Each structure stands twice: as structure tokens, then as C-alpha cells.
Short mmCIF file of C-alpha atoms and ligand atoms in Angstrom, two decimals:
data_model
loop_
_atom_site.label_atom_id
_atom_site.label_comp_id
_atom_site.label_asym_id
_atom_site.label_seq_id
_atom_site.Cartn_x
_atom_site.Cartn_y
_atom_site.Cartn_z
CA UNK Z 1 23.08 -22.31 -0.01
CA UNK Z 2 20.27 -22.45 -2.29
CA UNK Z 3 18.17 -19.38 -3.77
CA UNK Z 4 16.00 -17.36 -1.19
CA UNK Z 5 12.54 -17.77 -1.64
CA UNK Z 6 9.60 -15.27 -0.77
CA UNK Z 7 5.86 -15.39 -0.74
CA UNK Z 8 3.99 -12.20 -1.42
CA UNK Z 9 0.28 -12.22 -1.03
CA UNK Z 10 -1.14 -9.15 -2.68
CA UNK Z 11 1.56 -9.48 -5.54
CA UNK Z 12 -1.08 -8.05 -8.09
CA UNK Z 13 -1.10 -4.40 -6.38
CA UNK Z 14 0.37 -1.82 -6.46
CA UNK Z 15 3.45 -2.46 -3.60
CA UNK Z 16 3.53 -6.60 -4.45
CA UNK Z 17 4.89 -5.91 -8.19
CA UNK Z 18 7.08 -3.64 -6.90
CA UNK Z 19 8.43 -5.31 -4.45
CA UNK Z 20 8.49 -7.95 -6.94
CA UNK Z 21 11.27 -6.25 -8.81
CA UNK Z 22 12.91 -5.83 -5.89
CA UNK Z 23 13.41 -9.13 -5.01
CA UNK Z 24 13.71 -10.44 -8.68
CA UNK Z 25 16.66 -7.96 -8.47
CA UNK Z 26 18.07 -9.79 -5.69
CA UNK Z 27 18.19 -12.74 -6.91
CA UNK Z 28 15.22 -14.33 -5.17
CA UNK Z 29 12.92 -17.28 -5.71
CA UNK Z 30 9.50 -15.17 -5.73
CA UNK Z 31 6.49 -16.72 -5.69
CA UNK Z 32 3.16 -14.41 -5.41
CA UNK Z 33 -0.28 -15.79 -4.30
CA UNK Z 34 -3.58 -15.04 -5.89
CA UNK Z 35 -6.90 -15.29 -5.33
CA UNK Z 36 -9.35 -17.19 -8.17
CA UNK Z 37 -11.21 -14.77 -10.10
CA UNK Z 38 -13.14 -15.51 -13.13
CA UNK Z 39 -10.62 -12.66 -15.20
CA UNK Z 40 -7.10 -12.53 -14.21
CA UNK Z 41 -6.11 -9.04 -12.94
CA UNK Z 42 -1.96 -9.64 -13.49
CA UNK Z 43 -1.84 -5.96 -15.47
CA UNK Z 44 0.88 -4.82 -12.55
CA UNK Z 45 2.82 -8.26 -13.01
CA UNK Z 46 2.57 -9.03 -16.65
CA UNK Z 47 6.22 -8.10 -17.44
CA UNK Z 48 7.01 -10.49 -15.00
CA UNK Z 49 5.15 -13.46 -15.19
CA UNK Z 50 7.94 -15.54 -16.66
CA UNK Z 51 9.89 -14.66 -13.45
CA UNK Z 52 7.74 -15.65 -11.02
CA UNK Z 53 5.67 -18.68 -9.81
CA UNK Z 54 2.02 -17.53 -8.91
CA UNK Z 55 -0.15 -20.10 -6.63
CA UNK Z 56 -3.48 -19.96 -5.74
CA UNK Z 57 -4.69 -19.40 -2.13
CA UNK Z 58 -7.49 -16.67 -0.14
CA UNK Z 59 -6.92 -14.72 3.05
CA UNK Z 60 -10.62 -16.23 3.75
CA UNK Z 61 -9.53 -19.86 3.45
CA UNK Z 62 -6.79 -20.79 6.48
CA UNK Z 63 -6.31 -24.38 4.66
CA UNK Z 64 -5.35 -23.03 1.61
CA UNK Z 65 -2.71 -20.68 3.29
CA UNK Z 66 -1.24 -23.78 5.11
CA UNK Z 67 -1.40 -25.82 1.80
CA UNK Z 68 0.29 -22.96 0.34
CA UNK Z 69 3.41 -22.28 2.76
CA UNK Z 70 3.47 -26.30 2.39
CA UNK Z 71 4.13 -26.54 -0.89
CA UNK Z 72 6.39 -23.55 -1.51
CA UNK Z 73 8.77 -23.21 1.91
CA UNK Z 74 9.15 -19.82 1.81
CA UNK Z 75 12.27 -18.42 3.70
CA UNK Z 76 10.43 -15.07 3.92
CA UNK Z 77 6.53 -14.15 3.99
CA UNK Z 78 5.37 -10.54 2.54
CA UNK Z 79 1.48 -9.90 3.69
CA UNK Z 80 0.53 -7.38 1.69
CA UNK Z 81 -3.05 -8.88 0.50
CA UNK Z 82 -5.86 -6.72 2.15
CA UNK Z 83 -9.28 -4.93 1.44
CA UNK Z 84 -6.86 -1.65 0.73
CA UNK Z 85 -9.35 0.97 -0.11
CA UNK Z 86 -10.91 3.11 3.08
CA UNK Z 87 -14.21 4.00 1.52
CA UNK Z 88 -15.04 0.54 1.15
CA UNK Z 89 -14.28 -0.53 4.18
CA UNK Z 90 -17.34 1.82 5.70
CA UNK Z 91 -19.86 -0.11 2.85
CA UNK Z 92 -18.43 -3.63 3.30
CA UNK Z 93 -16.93 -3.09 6.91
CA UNK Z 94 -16.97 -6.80 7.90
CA UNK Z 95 -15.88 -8.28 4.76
CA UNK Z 96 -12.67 -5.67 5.18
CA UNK Z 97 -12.81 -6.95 8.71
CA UNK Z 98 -11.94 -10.86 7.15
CA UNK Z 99 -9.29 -9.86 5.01
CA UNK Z 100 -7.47 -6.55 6.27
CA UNK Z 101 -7.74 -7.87 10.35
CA UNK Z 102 -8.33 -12.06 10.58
CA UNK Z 103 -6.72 -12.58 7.21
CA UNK Z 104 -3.58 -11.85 9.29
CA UNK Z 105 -4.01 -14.45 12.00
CA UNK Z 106 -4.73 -16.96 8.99
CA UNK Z 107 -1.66 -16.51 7.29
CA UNK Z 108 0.42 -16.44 10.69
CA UNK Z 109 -1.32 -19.56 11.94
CA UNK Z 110 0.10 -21.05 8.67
CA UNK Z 111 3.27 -19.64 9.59
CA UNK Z 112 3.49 -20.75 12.82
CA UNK Z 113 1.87 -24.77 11.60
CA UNK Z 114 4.25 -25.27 8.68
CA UNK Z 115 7.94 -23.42 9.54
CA UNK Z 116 8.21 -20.80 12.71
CA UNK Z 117 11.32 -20.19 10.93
CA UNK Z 118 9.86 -17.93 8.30
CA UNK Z 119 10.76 -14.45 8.83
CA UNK Z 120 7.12 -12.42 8.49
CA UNK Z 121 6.24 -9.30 7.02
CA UNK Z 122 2.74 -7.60 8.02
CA UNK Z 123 1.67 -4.18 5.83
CA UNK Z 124 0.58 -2.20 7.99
CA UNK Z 125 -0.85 1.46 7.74
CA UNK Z 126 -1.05 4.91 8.96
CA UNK Z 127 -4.27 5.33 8.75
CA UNK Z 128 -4.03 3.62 12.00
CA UNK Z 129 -3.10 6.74 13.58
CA UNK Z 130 -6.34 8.23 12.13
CA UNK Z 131 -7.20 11.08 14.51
CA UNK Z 132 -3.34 12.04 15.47
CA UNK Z 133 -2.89 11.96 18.88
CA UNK Z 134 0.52 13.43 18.27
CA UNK Z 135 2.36 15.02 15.12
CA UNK Z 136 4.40 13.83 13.77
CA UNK Z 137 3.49 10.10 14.29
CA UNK Z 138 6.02 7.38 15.37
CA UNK Z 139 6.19 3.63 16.73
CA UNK Z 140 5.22 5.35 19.64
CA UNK Z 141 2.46 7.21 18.99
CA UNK Z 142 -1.14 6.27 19.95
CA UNK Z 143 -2.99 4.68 18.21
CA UNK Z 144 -7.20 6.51 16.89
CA UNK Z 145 -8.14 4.39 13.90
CA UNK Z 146 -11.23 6.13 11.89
CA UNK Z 147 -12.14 3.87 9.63
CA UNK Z 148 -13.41 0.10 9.83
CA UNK Z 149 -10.26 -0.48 7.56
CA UNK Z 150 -8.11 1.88 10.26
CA UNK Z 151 -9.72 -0.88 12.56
CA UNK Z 152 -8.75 -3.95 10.94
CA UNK Z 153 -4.86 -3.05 10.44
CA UNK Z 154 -4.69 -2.16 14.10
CA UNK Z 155 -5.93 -5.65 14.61
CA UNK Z 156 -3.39 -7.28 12.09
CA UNK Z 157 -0.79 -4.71 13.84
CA UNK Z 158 -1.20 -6.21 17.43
CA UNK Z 159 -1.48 -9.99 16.61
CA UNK Z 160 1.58 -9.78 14.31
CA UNK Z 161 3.32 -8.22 17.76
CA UNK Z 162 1.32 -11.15 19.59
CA UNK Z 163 2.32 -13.67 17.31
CA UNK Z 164 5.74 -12.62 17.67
CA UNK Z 165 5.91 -12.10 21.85
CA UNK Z 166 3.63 -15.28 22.06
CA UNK Z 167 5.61 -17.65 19.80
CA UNK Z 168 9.27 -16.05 18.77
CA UNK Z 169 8.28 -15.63 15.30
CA UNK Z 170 10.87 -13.02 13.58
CA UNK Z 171 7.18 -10.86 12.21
CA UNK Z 172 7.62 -6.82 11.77
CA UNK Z 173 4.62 -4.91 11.29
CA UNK Z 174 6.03 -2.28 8.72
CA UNK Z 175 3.99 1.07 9.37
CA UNK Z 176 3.64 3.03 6.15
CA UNK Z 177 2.38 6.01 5.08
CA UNK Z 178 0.66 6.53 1.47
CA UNK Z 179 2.60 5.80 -0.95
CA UNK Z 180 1.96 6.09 -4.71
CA UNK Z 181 3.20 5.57 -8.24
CA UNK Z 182 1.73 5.26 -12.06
CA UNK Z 183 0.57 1.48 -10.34
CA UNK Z 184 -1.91 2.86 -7.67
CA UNK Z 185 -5.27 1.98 -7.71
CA UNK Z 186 -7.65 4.36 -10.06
CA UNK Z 187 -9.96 5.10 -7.35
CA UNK Z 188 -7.11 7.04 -4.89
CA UNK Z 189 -7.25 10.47 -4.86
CA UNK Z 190 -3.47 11.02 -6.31
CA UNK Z 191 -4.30 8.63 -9.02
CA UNK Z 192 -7.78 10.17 -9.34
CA UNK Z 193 -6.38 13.42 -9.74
CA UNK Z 194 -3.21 12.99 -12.30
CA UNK Z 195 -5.72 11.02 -14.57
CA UNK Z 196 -8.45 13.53 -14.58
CA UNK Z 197 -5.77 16.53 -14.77
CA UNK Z 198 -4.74 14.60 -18.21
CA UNK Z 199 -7.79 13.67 -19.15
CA UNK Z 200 -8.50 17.32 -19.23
CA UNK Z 201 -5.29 18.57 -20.85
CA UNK Z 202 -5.88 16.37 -23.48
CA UNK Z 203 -9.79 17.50 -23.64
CA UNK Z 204 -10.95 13.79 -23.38
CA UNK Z 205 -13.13 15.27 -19.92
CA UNK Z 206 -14.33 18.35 -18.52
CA UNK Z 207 -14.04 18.21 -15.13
CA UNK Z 208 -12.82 16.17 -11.96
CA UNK Z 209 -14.55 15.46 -8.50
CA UNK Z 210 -13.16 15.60 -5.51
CA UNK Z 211 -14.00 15.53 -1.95
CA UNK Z 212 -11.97 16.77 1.06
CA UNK Z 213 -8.93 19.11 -0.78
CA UNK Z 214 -7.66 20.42 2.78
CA UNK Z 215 -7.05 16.44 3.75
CA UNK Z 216 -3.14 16.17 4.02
CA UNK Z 217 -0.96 13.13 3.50
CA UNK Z 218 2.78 12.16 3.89
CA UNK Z 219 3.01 11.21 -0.05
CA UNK Z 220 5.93 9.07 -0.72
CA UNK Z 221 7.25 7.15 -4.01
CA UNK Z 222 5.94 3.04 -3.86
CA UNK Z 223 9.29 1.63 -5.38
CA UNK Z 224 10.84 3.10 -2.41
CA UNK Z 225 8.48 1.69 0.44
CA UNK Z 226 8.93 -1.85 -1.22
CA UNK Z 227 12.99 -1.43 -0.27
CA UNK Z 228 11.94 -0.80 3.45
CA UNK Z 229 10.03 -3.88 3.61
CA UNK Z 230 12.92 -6.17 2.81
CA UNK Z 231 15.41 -4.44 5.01
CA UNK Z 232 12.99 -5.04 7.97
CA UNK Z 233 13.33 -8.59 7.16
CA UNK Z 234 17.27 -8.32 6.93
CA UNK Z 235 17.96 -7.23 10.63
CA UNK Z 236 19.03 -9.53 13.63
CA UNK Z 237 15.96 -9.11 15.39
CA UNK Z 238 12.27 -7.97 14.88
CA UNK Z 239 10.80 -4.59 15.27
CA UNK Z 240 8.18 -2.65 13.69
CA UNK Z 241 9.40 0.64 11.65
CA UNK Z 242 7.00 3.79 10.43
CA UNK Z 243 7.79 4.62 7.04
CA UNK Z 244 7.39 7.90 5.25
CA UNK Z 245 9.06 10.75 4.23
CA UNK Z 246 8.51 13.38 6.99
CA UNK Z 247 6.45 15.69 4.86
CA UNK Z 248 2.95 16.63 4.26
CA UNK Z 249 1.24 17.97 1.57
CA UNK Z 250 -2.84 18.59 0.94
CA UNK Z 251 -4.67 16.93 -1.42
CA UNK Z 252 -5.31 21.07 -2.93
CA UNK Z 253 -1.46 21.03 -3.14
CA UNK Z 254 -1.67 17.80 -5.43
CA UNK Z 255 -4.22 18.99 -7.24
CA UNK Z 256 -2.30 22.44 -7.83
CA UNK Z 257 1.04 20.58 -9.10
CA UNK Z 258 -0.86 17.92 -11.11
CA UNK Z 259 -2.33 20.70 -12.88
CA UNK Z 260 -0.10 23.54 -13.16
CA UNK Z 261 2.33 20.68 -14.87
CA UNK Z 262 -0.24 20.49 -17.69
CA UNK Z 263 -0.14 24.72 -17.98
CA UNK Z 264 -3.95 24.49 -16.17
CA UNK Z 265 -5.66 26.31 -13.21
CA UNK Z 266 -7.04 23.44 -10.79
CA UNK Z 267 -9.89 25.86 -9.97
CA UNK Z 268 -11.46 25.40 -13.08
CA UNK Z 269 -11.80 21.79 -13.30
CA UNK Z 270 -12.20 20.28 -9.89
CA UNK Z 271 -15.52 20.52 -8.62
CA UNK Z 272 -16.43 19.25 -5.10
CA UNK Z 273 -18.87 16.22 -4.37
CA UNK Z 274 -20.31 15.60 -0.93
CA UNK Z 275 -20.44 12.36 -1.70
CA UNK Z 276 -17.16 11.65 -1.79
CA UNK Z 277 -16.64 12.89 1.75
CA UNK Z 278 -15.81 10.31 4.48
CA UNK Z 279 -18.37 9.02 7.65
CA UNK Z 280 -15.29 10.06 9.55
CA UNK Z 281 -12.41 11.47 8.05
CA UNK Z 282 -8.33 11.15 8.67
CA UNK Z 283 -7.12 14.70 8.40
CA UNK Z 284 -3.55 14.89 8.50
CA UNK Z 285 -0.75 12.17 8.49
CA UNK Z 286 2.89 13.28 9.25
CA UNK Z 287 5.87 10.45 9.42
CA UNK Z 288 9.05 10.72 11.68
CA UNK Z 289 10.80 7.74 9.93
CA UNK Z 290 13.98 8.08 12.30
CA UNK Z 291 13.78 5.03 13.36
CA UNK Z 292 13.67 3.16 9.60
CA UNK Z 293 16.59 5.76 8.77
CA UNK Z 294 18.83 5.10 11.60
CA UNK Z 295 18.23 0.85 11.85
CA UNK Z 296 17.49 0.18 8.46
CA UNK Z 297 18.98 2.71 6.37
CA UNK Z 298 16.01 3.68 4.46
CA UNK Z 299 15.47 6.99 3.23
CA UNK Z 300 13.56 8.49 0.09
CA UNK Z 301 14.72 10.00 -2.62
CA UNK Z 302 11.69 11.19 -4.62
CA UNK Z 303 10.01 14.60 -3.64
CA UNK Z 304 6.54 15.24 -3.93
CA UNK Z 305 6.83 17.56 -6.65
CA UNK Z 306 8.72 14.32 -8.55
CA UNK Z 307 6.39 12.37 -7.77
CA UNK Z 308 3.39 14.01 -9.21
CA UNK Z 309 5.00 14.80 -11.96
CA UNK Z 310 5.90 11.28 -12.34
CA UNK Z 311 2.06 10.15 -12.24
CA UNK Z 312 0.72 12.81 -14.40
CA UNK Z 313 3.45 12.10 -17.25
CA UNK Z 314 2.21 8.93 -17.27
CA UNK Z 315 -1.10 9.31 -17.33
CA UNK Z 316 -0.21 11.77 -19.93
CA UNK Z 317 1.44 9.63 -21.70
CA UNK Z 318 -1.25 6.66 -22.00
CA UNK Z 319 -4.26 8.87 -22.40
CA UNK Z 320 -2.82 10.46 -25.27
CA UNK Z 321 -3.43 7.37 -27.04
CA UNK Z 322 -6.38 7.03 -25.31
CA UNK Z 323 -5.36 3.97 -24.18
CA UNK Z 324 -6.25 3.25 -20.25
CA UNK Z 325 -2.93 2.86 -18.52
CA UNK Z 326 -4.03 -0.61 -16.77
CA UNK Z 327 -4.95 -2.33 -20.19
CA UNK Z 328 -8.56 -2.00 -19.57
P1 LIG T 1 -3.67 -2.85 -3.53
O1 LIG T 1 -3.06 -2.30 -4.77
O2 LIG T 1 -5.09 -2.56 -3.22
O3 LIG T 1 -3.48 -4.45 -3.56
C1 LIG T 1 -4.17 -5.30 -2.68
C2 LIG T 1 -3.83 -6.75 -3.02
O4 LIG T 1 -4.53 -7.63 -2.10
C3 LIG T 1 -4.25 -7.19 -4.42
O5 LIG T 1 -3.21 -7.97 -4.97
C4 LIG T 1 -5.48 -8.06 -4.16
O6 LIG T 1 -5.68 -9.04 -5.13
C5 LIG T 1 -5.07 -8.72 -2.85
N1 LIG T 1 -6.20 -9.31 -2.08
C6 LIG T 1 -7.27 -8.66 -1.60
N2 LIG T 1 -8.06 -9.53 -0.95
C7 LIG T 1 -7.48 -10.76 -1.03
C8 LIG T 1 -7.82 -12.08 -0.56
N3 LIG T 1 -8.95 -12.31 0.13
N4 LIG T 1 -6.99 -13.10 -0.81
C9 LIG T 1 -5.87 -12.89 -1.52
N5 LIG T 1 -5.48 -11.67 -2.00
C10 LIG T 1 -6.29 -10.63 -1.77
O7 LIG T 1 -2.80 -2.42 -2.25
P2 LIG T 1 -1.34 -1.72 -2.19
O8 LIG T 1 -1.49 -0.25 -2.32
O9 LIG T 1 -0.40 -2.47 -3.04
O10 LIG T 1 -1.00 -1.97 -0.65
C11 LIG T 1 -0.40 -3.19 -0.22
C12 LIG T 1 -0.72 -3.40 1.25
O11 LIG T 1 -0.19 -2.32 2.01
C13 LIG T 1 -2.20 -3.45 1.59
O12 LIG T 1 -2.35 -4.35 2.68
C14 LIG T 1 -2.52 -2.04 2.05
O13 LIG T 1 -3.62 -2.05 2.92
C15 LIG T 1 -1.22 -1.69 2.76
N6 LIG T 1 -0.85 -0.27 2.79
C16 LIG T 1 -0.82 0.45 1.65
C17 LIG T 1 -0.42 1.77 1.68
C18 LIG T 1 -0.35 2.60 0.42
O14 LIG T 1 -0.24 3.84 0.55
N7 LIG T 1 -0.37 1.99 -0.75
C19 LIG T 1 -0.06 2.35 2.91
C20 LIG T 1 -0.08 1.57 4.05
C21 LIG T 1 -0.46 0.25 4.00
P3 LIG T 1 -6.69 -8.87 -6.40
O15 LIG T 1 -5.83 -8.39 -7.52
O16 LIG T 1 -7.19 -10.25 -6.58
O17 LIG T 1 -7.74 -7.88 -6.00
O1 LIG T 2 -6.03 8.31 -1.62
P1 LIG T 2 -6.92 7.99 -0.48
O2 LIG T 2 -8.15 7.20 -0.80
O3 LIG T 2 -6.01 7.25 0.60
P2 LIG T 2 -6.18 7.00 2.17
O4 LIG T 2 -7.61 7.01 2.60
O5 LIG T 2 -5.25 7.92 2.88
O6 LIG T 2 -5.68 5.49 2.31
C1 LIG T 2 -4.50 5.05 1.65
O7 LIG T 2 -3.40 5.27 2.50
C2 LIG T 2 -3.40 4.48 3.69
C3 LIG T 2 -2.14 4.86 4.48
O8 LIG T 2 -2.44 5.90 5.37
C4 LIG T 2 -3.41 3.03 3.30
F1 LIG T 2 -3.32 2.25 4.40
C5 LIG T 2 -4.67 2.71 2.53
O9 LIG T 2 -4.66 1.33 2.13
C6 LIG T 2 -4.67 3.59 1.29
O10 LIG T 2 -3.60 3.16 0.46
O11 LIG T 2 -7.40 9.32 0.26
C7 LIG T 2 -6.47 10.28 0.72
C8 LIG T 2 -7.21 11.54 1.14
C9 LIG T 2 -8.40 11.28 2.08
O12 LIG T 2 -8.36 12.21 3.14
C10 LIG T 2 -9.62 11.54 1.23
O13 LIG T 2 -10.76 12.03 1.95
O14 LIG T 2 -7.78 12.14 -0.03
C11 LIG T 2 -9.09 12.59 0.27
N1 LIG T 2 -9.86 12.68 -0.98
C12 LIG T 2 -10.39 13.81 -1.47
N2 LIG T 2 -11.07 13.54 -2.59
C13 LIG T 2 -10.18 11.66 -1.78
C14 LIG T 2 -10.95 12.21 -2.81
N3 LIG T 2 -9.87 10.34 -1.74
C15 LIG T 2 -10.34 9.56 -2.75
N4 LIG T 2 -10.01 8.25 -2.74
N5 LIG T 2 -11.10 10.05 -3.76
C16 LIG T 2 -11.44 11.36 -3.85
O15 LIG T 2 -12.15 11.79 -4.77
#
């Protein structure tokens, strides 16, 4: 048999270099797609650039997907490739609405064209629980989106379950709770806050600001979450698995750690700014991930304690070059 190839879309964020690794480390043909831009954005990917094949196609453009799956006959499809970032998706609420929601159908149309074989993996998010209707949240939990990107995944949710019930595609809609890691995107709050929290240690800024502290989030470690992906696409048939760790913290609590690593008081540096507060907001998110544990296996390993130490040291580490950790 020859080597296994995957597609990731979204391979320059945070979970597609990751999961990258992952299945660079399992001996996999891994090709990543990527969208034109006029600068490349591989910082996540550079170490692996010699390892991988990267092709050009859009979420907007359903030819170029097709094209795409032609030319590279994927055994295994990771959708990761969205509009990611909540806030945004209240200012630019359709164009999240093209990539987050119908991007979806586009790349399973391609599926479905060019090899109904291909075993399909949809990223899917708790923030479709939004206001809980139950705590803590599992496959079975109704769903209260609260956000126009909350919206959109609920959409890619259902047709990946359509596209499965309608056609027999083997497509799991992973649902997964934040997850984070020295890779996350600047402009998340756990990012946010173990950059400012060493940006102030290391007296390169005064203060850091924040909107809702009492918000509370089932934190996990992203190398982790990448592992659950794959295993979803290892099982005899399809289902859809929450991911998480079963814990919740506040974004205070983060705050507090972040800090008190660096020998500082959070209360004198983070100031709050109304206008970082949400239209609507998601307060809490709580995983039961019994059902990923007991079919798949898949546990974590890193506590939330770890893991903001982890992000602060390297922050930490960077800034006190002053050199921006994502090569800017
Ligand atoms: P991320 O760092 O924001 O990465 C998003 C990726 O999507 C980037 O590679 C981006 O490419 C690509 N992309 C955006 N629009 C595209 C388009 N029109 N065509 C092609 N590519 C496009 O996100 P992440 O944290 O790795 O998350 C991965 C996925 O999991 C996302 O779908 C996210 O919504 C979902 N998710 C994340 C979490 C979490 O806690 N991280 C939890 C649940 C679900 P550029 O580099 O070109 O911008
Ligand atoms: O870090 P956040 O922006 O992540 P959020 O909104 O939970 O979304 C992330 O997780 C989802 C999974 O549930 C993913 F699907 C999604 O793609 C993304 O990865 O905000 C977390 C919490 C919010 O309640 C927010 O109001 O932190 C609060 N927060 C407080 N101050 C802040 C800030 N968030 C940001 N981004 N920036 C702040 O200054």
C-alpha cells in the first residue's frame, strides 16, 4: 500500500501545523491548502515546509476545491480553514457566514464530485453551545449559538451530518472546546494575556486590556486536540465527538496564573475596556469528553496551570529579545 495522504485546509493556524506534525509523525503524505495572499503567512509551518506540499485553493471558490481534491487524491480531508475569530464575525458577519458555514458545503461538494471515499473531517466548535442549555455540554446537548460565527459552525455542523446521512460519506464533525498553545492567534484572550503579562515583566508595556474576566472556558493544550482529530478518522464508522478536558477556568483565573508566574499582581496591570465586550456574550463552556475517551481513547494530559505556564514562558522567552514570537 502506498503512503496515506491528507489535505488540511487551514494548515497555516494554529491546529493545521499541529496537526501537521502529527501526521508528518505518522508517516503521511500531507499536503496543506492555502489561500493567495500578496505576503505569505507560513510563520506556524516554516519548519516544515520541506515536508509538506502546499496548493493553492479558497473556501470561496468551489472549482478550485474540486481542482484541488483532483489533483492531490487525498485519502483523508481535515477542514479546519474558517473565519476563526468571534469578534469578527459580529463586524464581517456574512463574510464569516462564506467561509466558517458554506465554505463547508464547498469543500464536501468536492468531496462528494471527485472520491466519496475520502474520509472527512469538519472543525467544529463549542461556541456552538453558546448560551448552555445544559452543563456540562455533550453530543447531546442543545444547541444556542451567540455569535454569527456560533451560527456558521452550527451550519457546517449539520450539513457535515447531512452530507453524511444523505450520501454515506465517512464525515465527523469533531466538537472542540478552546484550545491553545504558544501558536494561537495574538488577538485571543489567553494569548492576549501571556504576551501582555511578559510584556510587562519585562517593562516593554504598562498595562493590558481586557474585557469580560468572569467569562469561563474549558482551556485545553492544541497539540493534544490535533491527536483527537485523526483518531475520529481511524474508527469503523462515523460519529461526531466533543472534545475538551472537563474543566473550566475564568479568564480572571488566567490572568491570575499568567501573572503570578512572572512574581506580579494581575490587579495592577489589567485594566478593563468596554469595548472589548461582546454584542452577546458566551459565558461558560464545560466539556464531558466521555464519549472521545471511551471510543477514541483521547484524553489530555496538560493542566491548565501547564498550560499557561507554557504560553507565558514563551512569550517570555521571545520578548526578552524583543523579538515578536510570530516573526513579525
Ligand atoms: P486559525 O489559527 O484562525 O486558522 C484559520 C485558518 O483558516 C488559517 O490557516 C487561515 O489561512 C485559513 N482560512 C481562513 N479563511 C480561508 C479561506 N477562505 N480559504 C482558505 N483558508 C482560509 O484557527 P485555529 O485556532 O487553528 O482553528 C482551526 C479550526 O478549528 C477553525 O475552523 C476554528 O474555527 C476551529 N476551532 C478552533 C478552536 C480553538 O480553540 N482553536 C475550537 C473549536 C473550533 P490564512 O493564514 O490565509 O489566514
Ligand atoms: O479567546 P477568545 O476570543 O475565544 P472564544 O470567543 O471562546 O472563541 C475561541 O474558542 C472557540 C471554541 O469555543 C472557537 F471555536 C473559536 O474559533 C475561538 O478559537 O475569548 C474567550 C473569552 C470570551 O468570553 C471573551 O469575551 O475571553 C473573553 N475575553 C475577555 N477579554 C476576551 C478578552 N477575548 C478576547 N479575544 N480579547 C480580550 O481582550
Amino acid at each position: 500500500m502506498g503512503q496515506r495522504c491528507a489535505l488540511i485546509t487551514g494548515i497555516t493556524g494554529q491546529d493545521g501545523s499541529y496537526l501537521a506534525e502529527h501526521l508528518l509523525a505518522r508517516d503521511y503524505r500531507v499536503v496543506g491548502m492555502v489561500r493567495r495572499a500578496s505576503t505569505e503567512s507560513f510563520e506556524r509551518i516554516a519548519h516544515l515546509v520541506d515536508r509538506i506540499e502546499l496548493e493553492q485553493a479558497d473556501l470561496l471558490d468551489q472549482l478550485s476545491l474540486v481542482n484541488l481534491l483532483q489533483r492531490v487524491r487525498p485519502a483523508e480531508v481535515y477542514n479546519l480553514a474558517a473565519q476563526s475569530f468571534v469578534p469578527t464575525s459580529f463586524s464581517q458577519p456574512l463574510l464569516t457566514g462564506e467561509f466558517t458555514a458554506l465554505g463547508v458545503t464547498r469543500m464536501l461538494e468536492a468531496v462528494r464530485l471527485v472520491d466519496p471515499e475520502i474520509r472527512f473531517y469538519q472543525a467544529s466548535s463549542s461556541e456552538m453551545f453558546g448560551k448552555v442549555q445544559e452543563t456540562p455540554q455533550t453530543e447531546q446537548t442543545p444547541f444556542y449559538p451567540r455569535s454569527p460565527y456560533g451560527v456558521a459552525k452550527l451550519y457546517g455542523h449539520w450539513i457535515t451530518i447531512n452530507y453524511r446521512e444523505s450520501y454515506g460519506i465517512y464525515a465527523c464533525s469533531g466538537i472542540l472546546f478552546n484550545h491553545e498553545s504558544p501558536r494561537r492567534g495574538r488577538e485571543f484572550v489567553t494569548r492576549k494575556i501571556a504576551e501582555g503579562a511578559a510584556r510587562i515583566a519585562l517593562g516593554l508595556q504598562e498595562d493590558l486590556r481586557l474585557g469580560n474576566l468572569d467569562a469561563r472556558r474549558d482551556w485545553g493544550y492544541a497539540p493534544e486536540y490535533v491527536d483527537a482529530m485523526w483518531r475520529m478518522l481511524q474508527q469503523d464508522a462515523p460519529a461526531d465527538y466533543v472534545v475538551g478536558t472537563g474543566e473550566y477556568h475564568s479568564c480572571r483565573e488566567f490572568c491570575e496564573i499568567a501573572f503570578g508566574h512572572l512574581g506580579l499582581d494581575y490587579r495592577d496591570h489589567v485594566r478593563l475596556d468596554p469595548e472589548l465586550l461582546r454584542p452577546a456574550e458566551v459565558e461558560t463552556l464545560l466539556a464531558d469528553p466521555s464519549r472521545a475517551r471511551e471510543s477514541l481513547g483521547w484524553s489530555p494530559t496538560t493542566s491548565f496551570e501547564e498550560l499557561v505556564r507554557i504560553m507565558v514562558d514563551a512569550e517570555t522567552a521571545h520578548w526578552r529579545e524583543h523579538k515578536d514570537p510570530a516573526g513579525r
